[in-house]
Coordinates of C-alpha atoms in Angstrom, one line a residue:
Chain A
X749 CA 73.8 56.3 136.2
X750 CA 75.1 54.0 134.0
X751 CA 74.5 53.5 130.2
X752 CA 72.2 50.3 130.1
X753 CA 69.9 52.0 132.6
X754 CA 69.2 54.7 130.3
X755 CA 68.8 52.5 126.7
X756 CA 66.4 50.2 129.2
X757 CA 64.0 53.4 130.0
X758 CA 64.4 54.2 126.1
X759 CA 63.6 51.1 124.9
X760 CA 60.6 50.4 127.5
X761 CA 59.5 53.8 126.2
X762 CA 59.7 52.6 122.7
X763 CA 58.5 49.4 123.2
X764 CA 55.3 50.6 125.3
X765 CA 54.5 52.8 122.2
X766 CA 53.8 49.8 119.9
X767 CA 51.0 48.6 122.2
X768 CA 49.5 51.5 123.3
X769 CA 48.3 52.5 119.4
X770 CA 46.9 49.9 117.3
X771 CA 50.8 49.2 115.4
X772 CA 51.7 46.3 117.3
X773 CA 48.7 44.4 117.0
X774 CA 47.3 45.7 112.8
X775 CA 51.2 44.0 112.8
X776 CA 51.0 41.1 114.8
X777 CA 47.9 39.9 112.8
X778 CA 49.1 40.6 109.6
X779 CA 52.4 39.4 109.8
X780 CA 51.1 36.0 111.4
X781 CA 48.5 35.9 108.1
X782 CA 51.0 36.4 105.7
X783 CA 53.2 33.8 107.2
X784 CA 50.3 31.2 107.5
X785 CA 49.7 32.1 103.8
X786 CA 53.0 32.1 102.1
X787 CA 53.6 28.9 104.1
X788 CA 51.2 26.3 103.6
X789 CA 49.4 28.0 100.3
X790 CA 52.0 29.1 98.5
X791 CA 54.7 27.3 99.5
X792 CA 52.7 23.5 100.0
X793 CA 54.1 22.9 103.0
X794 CA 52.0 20.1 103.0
X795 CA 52.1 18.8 99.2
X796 CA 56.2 19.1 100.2
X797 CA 55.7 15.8 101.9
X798 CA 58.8 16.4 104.1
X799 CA 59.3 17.8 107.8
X800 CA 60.7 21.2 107.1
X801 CA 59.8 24.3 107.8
X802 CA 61.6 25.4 104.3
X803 CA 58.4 26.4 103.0
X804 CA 58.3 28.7 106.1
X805 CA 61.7 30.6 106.3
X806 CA 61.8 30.8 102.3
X807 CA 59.2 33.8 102.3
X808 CA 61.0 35.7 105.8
X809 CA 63.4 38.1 103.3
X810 CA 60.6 38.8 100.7
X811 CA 57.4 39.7 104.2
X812 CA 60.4 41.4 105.9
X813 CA 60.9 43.3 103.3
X814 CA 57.6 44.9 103.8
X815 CA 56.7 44.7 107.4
X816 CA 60.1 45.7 109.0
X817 CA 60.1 49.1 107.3
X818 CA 57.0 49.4 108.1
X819 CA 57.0 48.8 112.1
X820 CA 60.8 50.9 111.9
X821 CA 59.6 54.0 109.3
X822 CA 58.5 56.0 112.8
X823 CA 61.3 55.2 115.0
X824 CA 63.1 58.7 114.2
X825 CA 61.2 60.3 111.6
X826 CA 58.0 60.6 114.4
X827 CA 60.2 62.3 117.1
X828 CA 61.8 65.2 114.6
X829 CA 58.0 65.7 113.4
X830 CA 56.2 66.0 116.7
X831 CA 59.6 67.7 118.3
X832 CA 60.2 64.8 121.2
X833 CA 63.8 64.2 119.6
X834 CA 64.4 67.4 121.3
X835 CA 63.4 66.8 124.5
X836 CA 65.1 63.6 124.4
X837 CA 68.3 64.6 123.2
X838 CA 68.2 67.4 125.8
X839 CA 68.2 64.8 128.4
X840 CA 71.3 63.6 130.1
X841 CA 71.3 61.0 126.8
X842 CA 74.0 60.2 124.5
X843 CA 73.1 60.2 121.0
X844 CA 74.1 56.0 121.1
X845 CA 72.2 55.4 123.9
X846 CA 69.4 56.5 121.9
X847 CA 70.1 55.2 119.2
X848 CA 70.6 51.8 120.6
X849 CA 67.1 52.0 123.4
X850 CA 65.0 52.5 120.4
X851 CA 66.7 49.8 117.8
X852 CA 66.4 47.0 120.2
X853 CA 62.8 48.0 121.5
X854 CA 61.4 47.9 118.1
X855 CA 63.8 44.4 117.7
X856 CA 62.0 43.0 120.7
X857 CA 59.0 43.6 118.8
X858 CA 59.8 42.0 115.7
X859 CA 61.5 39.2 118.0
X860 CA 58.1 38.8 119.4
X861 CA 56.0 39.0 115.9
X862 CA 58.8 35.6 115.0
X863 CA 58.0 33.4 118.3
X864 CA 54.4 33.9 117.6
X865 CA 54.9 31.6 115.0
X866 CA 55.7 29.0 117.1
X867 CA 52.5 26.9 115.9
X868 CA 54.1 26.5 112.3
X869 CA 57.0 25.0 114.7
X870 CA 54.3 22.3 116.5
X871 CA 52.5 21.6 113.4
X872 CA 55.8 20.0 111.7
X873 CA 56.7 18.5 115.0
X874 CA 53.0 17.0 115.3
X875 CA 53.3 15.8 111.6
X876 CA 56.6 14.3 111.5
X877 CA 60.2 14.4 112.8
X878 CA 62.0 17.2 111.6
X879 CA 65.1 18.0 112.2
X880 CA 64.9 20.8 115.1
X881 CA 68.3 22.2 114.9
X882 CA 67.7 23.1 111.5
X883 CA 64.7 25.2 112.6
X884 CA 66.7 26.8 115.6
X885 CA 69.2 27.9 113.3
X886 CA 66.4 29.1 110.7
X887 CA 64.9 31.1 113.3
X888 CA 68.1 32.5 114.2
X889 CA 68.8 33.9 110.7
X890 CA 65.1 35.0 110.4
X891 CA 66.2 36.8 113.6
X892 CA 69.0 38.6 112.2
X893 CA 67.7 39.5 109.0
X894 CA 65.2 41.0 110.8
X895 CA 67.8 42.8 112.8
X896 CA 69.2 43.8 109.9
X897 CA 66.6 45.2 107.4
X898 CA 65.1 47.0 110.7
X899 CA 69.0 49.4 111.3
X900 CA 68.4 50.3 107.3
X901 CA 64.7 51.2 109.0
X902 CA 66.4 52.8 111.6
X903 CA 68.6 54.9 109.2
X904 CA 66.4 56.1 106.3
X905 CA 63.8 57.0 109.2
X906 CA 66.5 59.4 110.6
X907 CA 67.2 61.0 107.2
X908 CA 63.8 62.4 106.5
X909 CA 60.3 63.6 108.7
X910 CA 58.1 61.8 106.3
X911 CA 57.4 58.1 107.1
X912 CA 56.3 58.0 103.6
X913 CA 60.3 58.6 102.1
X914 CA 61.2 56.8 104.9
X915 CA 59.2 53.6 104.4
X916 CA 60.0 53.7 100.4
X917 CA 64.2 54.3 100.6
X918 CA 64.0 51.6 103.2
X919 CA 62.4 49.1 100.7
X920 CA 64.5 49.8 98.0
X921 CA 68.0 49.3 99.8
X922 CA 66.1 46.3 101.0
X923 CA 65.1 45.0 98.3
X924 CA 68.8 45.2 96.6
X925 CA 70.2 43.4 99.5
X926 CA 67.9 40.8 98.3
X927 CA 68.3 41.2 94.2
X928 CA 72.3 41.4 94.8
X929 CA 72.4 37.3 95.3
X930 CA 68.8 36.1 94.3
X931 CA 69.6 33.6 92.2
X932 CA 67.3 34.1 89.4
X933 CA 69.2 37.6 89.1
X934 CA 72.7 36.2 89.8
X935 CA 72.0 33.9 87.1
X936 CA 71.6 36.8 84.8
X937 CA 74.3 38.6 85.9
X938 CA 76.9 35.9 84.8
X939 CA 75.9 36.6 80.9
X940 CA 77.2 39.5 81.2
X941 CA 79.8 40.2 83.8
X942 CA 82.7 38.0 85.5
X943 CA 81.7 35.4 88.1
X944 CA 83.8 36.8 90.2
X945 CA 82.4 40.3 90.0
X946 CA 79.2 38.4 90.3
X947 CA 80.1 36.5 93.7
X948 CA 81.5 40.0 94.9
X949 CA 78.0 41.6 94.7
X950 CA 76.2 38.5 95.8
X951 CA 78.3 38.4 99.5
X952 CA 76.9 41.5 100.3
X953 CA 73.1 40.4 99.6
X954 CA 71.2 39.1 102.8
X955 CA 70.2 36.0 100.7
X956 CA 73.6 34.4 100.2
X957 CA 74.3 35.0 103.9
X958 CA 70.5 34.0 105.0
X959 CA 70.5 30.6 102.9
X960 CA 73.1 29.1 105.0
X961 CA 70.8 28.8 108.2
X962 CA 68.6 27.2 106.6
X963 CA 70.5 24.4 105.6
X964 CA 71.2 24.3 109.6
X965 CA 75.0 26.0 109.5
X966 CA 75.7 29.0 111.8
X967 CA 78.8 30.3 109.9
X968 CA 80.4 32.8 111.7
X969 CA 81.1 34.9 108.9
X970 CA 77.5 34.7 108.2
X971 CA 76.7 36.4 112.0
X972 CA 79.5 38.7 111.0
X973 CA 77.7 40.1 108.0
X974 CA 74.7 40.9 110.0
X975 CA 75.8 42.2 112.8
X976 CA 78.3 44.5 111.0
X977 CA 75.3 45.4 108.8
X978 CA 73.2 46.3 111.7
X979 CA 76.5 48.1 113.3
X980 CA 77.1 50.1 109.9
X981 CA 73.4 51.3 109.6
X982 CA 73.2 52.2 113.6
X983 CA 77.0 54.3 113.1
X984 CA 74.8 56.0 109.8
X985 CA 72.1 56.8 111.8
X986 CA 74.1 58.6 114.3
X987 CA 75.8 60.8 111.6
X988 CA 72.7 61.3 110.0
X989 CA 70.9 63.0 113.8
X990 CA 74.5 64.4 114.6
X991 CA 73.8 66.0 111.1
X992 CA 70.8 67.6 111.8
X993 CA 71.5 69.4 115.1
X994 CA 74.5 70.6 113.3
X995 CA 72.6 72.9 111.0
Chain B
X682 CA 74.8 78.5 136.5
X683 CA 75.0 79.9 133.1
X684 CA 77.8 81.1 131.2
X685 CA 77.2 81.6 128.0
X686 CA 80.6 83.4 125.9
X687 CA 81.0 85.0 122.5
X688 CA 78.5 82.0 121.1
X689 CA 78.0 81.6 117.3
X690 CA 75.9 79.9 115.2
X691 CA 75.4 79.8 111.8
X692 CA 73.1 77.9 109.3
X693 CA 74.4 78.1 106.0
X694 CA 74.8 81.8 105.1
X695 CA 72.7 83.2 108.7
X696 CA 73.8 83.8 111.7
X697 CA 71.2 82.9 113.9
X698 CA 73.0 83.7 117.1
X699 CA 76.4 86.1 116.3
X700 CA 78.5 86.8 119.3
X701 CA 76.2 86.9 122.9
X702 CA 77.5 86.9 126.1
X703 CA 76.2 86.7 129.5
X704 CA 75.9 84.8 132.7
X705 CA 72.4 83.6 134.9
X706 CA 73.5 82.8 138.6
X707 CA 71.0 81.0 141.1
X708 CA 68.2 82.7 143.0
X709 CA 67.9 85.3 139.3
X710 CA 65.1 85.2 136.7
X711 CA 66.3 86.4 133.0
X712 CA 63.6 87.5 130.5
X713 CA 64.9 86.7 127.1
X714 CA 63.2 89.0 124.6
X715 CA 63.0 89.5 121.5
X716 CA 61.0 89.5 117.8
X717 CA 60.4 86.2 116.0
X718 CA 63.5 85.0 114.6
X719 CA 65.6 87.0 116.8
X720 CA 67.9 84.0 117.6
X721 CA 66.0 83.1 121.1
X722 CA 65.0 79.3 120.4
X723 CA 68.4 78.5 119.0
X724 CA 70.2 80.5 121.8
X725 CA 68.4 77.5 124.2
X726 CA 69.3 75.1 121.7
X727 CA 72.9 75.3 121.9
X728 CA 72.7 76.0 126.3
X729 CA 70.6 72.8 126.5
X730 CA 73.4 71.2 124.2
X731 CA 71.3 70.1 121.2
X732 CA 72.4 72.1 119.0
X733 CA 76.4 72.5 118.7
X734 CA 77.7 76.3 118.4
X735 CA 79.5 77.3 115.6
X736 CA 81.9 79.3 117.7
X737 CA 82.4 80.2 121.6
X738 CA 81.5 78.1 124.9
X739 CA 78.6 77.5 127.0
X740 CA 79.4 76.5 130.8
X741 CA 76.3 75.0 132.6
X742 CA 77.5 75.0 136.7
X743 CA 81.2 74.4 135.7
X744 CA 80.6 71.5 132.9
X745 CA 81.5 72.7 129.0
X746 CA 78.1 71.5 127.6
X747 CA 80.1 70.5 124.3
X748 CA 83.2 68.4 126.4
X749 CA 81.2 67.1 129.1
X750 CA 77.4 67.3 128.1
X751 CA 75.4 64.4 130.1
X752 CA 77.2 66.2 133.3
X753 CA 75.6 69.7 132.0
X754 CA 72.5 68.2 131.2
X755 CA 71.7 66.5 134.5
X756 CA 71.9 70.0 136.3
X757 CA 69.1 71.2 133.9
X758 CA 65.2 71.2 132.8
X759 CA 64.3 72.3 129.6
X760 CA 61.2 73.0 128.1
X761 CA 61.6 73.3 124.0
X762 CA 59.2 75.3 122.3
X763 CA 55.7 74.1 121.2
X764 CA 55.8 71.8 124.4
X765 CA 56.7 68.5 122.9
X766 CA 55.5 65.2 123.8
X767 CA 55.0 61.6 123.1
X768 CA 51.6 61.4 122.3
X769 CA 50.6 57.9 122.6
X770 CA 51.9 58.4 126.6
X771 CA 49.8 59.0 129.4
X772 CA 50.7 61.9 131.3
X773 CA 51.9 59.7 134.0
X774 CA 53.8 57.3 131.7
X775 CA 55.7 60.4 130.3
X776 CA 56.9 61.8 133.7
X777 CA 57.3 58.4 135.0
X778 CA 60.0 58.0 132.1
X779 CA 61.2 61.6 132.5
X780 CA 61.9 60.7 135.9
X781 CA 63.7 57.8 135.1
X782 CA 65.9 58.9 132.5
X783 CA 66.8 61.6 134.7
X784 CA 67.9 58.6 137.3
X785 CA 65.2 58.4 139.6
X786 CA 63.6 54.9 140.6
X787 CA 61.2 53.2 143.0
X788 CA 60.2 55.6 145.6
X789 CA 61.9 58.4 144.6
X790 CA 60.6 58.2 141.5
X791 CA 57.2 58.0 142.3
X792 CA 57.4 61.1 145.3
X793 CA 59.2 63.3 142.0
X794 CA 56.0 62.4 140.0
X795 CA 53.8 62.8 142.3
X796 CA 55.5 66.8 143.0
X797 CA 55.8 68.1 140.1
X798 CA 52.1 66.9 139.2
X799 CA 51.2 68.9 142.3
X800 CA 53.3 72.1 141.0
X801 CA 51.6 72.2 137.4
X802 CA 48.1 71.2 138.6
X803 CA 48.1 67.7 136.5
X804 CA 46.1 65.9 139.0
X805 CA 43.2 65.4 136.2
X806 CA 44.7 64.5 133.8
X807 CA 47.1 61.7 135.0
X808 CA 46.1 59.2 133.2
X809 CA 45.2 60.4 130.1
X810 CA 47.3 60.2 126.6
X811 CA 49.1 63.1 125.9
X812 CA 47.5 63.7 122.5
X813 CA 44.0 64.3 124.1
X814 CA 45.1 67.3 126.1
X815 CA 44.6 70.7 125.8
X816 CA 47.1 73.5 124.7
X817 CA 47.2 74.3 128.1
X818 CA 47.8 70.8 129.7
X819 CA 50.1 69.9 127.4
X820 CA 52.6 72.5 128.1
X821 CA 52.0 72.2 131.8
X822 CA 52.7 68.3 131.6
X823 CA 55.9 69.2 129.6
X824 CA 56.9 71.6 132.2
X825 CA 56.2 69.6 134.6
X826 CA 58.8 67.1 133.0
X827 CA 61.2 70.1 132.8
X828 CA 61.1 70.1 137.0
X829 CA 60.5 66.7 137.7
X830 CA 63.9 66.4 139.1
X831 CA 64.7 68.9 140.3
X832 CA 66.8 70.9 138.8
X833 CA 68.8 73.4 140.0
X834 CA 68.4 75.6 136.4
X835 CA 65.9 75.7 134.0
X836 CA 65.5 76.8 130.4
X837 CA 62.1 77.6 129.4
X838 CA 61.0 78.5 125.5
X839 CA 58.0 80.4 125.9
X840 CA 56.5 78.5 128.8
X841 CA 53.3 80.7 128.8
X842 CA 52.7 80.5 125.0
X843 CA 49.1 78.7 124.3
X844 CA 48.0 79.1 128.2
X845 CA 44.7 81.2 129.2
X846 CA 45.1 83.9 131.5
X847 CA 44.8 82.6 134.3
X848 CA 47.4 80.0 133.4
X849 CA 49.4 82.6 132.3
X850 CA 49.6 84.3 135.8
X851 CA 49.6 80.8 137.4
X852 CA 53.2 80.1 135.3
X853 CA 54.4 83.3 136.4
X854 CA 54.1 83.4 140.0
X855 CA 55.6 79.5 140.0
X856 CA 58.6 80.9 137.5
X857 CA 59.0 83.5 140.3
X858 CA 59.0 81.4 143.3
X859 CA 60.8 78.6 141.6
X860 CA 63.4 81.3 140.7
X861 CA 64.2 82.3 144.1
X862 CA 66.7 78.8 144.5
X863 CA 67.4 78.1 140.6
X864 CA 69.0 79.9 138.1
X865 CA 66.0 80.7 135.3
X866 CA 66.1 81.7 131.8
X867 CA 63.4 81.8 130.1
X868 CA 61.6 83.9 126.4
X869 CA 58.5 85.3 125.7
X870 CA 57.0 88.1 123.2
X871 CA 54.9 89.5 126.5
X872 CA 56.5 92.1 128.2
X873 CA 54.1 92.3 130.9
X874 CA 55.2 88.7 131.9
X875 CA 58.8 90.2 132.1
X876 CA 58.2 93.1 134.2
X877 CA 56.4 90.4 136.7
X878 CA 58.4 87.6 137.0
X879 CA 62.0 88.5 135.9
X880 CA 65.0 89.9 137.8
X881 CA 66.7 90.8 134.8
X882 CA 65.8 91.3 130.8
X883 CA 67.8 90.2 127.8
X884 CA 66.4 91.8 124.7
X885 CA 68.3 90.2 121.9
X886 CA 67.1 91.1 117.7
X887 CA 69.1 89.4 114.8
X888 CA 71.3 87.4 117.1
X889 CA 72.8 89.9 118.8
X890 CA 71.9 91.7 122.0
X891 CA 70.4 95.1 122.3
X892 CA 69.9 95.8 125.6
X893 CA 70.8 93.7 129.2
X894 CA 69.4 94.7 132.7
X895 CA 67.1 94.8 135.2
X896 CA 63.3 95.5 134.5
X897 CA 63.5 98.8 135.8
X898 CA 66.7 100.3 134.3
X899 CA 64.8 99.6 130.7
X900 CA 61.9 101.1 131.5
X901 CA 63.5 104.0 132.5
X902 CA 65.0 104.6 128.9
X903 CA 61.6 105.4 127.9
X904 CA 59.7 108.5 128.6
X905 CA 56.5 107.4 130.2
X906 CA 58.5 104.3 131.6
X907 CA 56.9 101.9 129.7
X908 CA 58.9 98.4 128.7
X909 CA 56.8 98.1 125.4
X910 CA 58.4 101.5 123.8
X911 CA 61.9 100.3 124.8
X912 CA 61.2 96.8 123.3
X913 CA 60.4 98.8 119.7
X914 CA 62.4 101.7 119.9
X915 CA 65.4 98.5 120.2
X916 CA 64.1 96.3 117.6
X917 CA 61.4 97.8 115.3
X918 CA 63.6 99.6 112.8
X919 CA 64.7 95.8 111.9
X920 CA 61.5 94.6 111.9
X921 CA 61.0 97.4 109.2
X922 CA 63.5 96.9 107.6
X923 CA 63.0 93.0 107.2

């Protein structure tokens, strides 16, 4: 039996328990909302008078911010409270395989909660000429930020039963991923300390590394940051359950 | 099947489980006793290799369930305590994913379903979500994904705890008949159950164990033969004490 069969039963698992309670589609709707809203209200996609979706991607670190800890606060947390991280563990499973069926399920999901939005996509293609590959690359960052803010998910739901804790660490480590190279905050920062302190701190905010896609560049050290993000948080998570059954 | 030796484990300052020994072979039933607390749960734990022991080894048919656990693992069913499952599942769903995760697919999967629904009496339930059973259908659907493949030994924690009487009795006789070609281990508080279904007893207080052997040889330790004077004789002055 090898491993992908197993993390493919995990993450169908996973990924059937979205749609079977009302999660996947209370999130569905109002991630779509919010998007529509920050896009064209807030942002004046249409006052902008240019064929962009800049007015679209701009918002992605600020919603995900909420919404991924929120769709990735019961990944572990749930199964130590009802006692299914048990059974599962008890399985011929390795703790990775786990680990890895239930981040990419819930990625999958968020994946699908991003191509949903492919009308924004058609309404600046219907409006104008934009330039696609910029939005492909956009939509790849989104992608990965995504990725990324959902493994810090994954992580602070392993630490703790309560989806509550889980939901609020996972904001706040978030959110200074963001503040750490926001400009207005970077900006600050220079008063005081070094630049070069100050460009130290911003490299490992998601901004500085989420900006460059949407000017249409797929650095690689930009993928590198992300996915060793995502790896770091994943390797945490499996301390943190290897942890527990310790005692 | 089974060999557990000298097995530790401590949490913090406890020891939950402080030096037991003993082995299950196939075609036996063991009867793990004991008062709440006495290290039972935690004892299946570390056999069914979720938990890691502080000290000693547990073999599960030849395979060190710390060096080579998914080997150990596939030989074995478990049912935790409290009968866990995923509630948003249907009944089906969840052996349907038991099954697979245990490496059955297409046909085979669907015959292994279909059997151990017939064993625990599912049939009514199939395709309902897990959280709108009964106590009593609960724990036979996570049975039922204890057997599903299977096995040829199962570890049960308290696989008659919630069930009406005449579920009780139902689990019983299958424990006994299922027990003539596996190795079984399996706890309970009710010593009735013991005397009925198990080949051998295990009474074990405060991690370690008090008293090892068949049904009859501990009742005969008591004057009118009775298991339920042993059972406090062994473990009440603890209890007392505690």
């Amino acid at each position: 039996m090898n491993s992908w069969a197993i993390i493919k039963a995990i993450s169908k698992r996973e990924l059937g328990g979205y749609f079977t309670s009302p999660v996947a589609y209370v999130f569905l709707v109002i991630f779509l909302l919010l998007t529509g809203f920050f896009t064209f209200t807030v942002g004046n996609f249409f006052e902008r008078g240019e064929a962009s979706l800049v007015s679209f991607f701009t918002w992605h670190p600020w919603l995900y911010l909420f919404l991924v800890p929120a769709a990735g606060m019961r990944l572990w947390s749930e199964e130590r409270r009802i006692g299914t991280l048990e059974l599962l563990l008890t399985m011929p499973v390795t703790t990775w395989q786990a680990i890895v069926g239930k981040f990419l399920a819930s990625w999958i999901f968020l994946l699908l909660a991003l191509a949903l939005t492919f009308p924004v996509w058609i309404t600046v293609n219907w409006l104008g000429s934009p330039d696609n590959g910029i939005i492909i690359t956009g939509y790849v960052g989104s992608a990965l930020l995504a990725g990324a803010y959902l493994a810090i998910s994954c992580m602070t739901s392993a630490m703790t039963r309560n989806q509550v804790i889980s939901f609020i660490v996972s904001v706040m480590i978030c959110l200074f991923l963001i503040l750490a190279g926001f400009t207005p905050v970077t900006d600050l920062l220079v008063r005081w300390a070094n630049p070069v302190v100050v460009q130290t701190i911003a490299s490992f905010s998601v901004m500085t590394h989420f900006e460059a896609f949407q000017r249409g560049v797929i650095d690689v050290r930009d993928v590198i940051f992300f996915v060793s993000l995502i790896g770091f948080a994943l390797f945490t998570t499996g301390v943190v359950i290897r942890g527990h059954r310790a005692g | 099947m089974i060999k557990v030796e000298n097995l530790v484990k401590t949490f913090g300052a406890k020891r939950a489980v402080d030096d037991i020994s003993f082995n299950i072979e196939r075609g036996e039933v063991l009867g793990f006793l004991g008062p709440n607390g006495a290290g039972k749960s935690t004892t299946m734990r570390i056999i069914t290799g979720y938990y890691p022991p502080t000290a000693g080894r547990v073999t599960v048919g030849g395979f060190d369930i710390v060096e080579n656990p998914i080997e150990a693992k596939r030989l074995m069913g478990y049912l935790p305590e409290n009968a866990p499952g995923y509630a948003d599942m249907t009944v089906h769903g969840f052996l349907s994913f038991a099954a697979e995760i245990r490496g059955l697919y297409g046909d085979a999967r669907k015959k292994a379903v279909h059997k151990a629904v017939e064993t625990c009496s599912l049939e009514g339930v199939l395709y309902q979500t897990i959280d709108t059973l009964s106590k009593g259908f609960k724990h036979r659907t996570c049975l039922a994904q204890s057997i599903v493949h299977d096995p040829d030994i199962l570890v049960l924690d308290e696989p008659t705890d919630g069930l009406d009487p005449n579920q009780k009795h139902e689990a019983r006789s299958l424990i006994k008949r299922m027990g003539e070609k596996k190795a079984i281990i399996f706890s309970t508080h009710i010593l009735e159950e013991v005397e009925q279904a198990c080949t051998r007893v295990i009474i074990i207080d405060r991690g370690k164990i008090v008293a090892n052997g068949t049904p009859q040889e501990l009742k005969s330790r008591s004057k009118e033969g009775r298991l339920d004077d042993v059972f406090r004789s062994i473990t009440l002055p603890d209890t007392v004490l505690a």
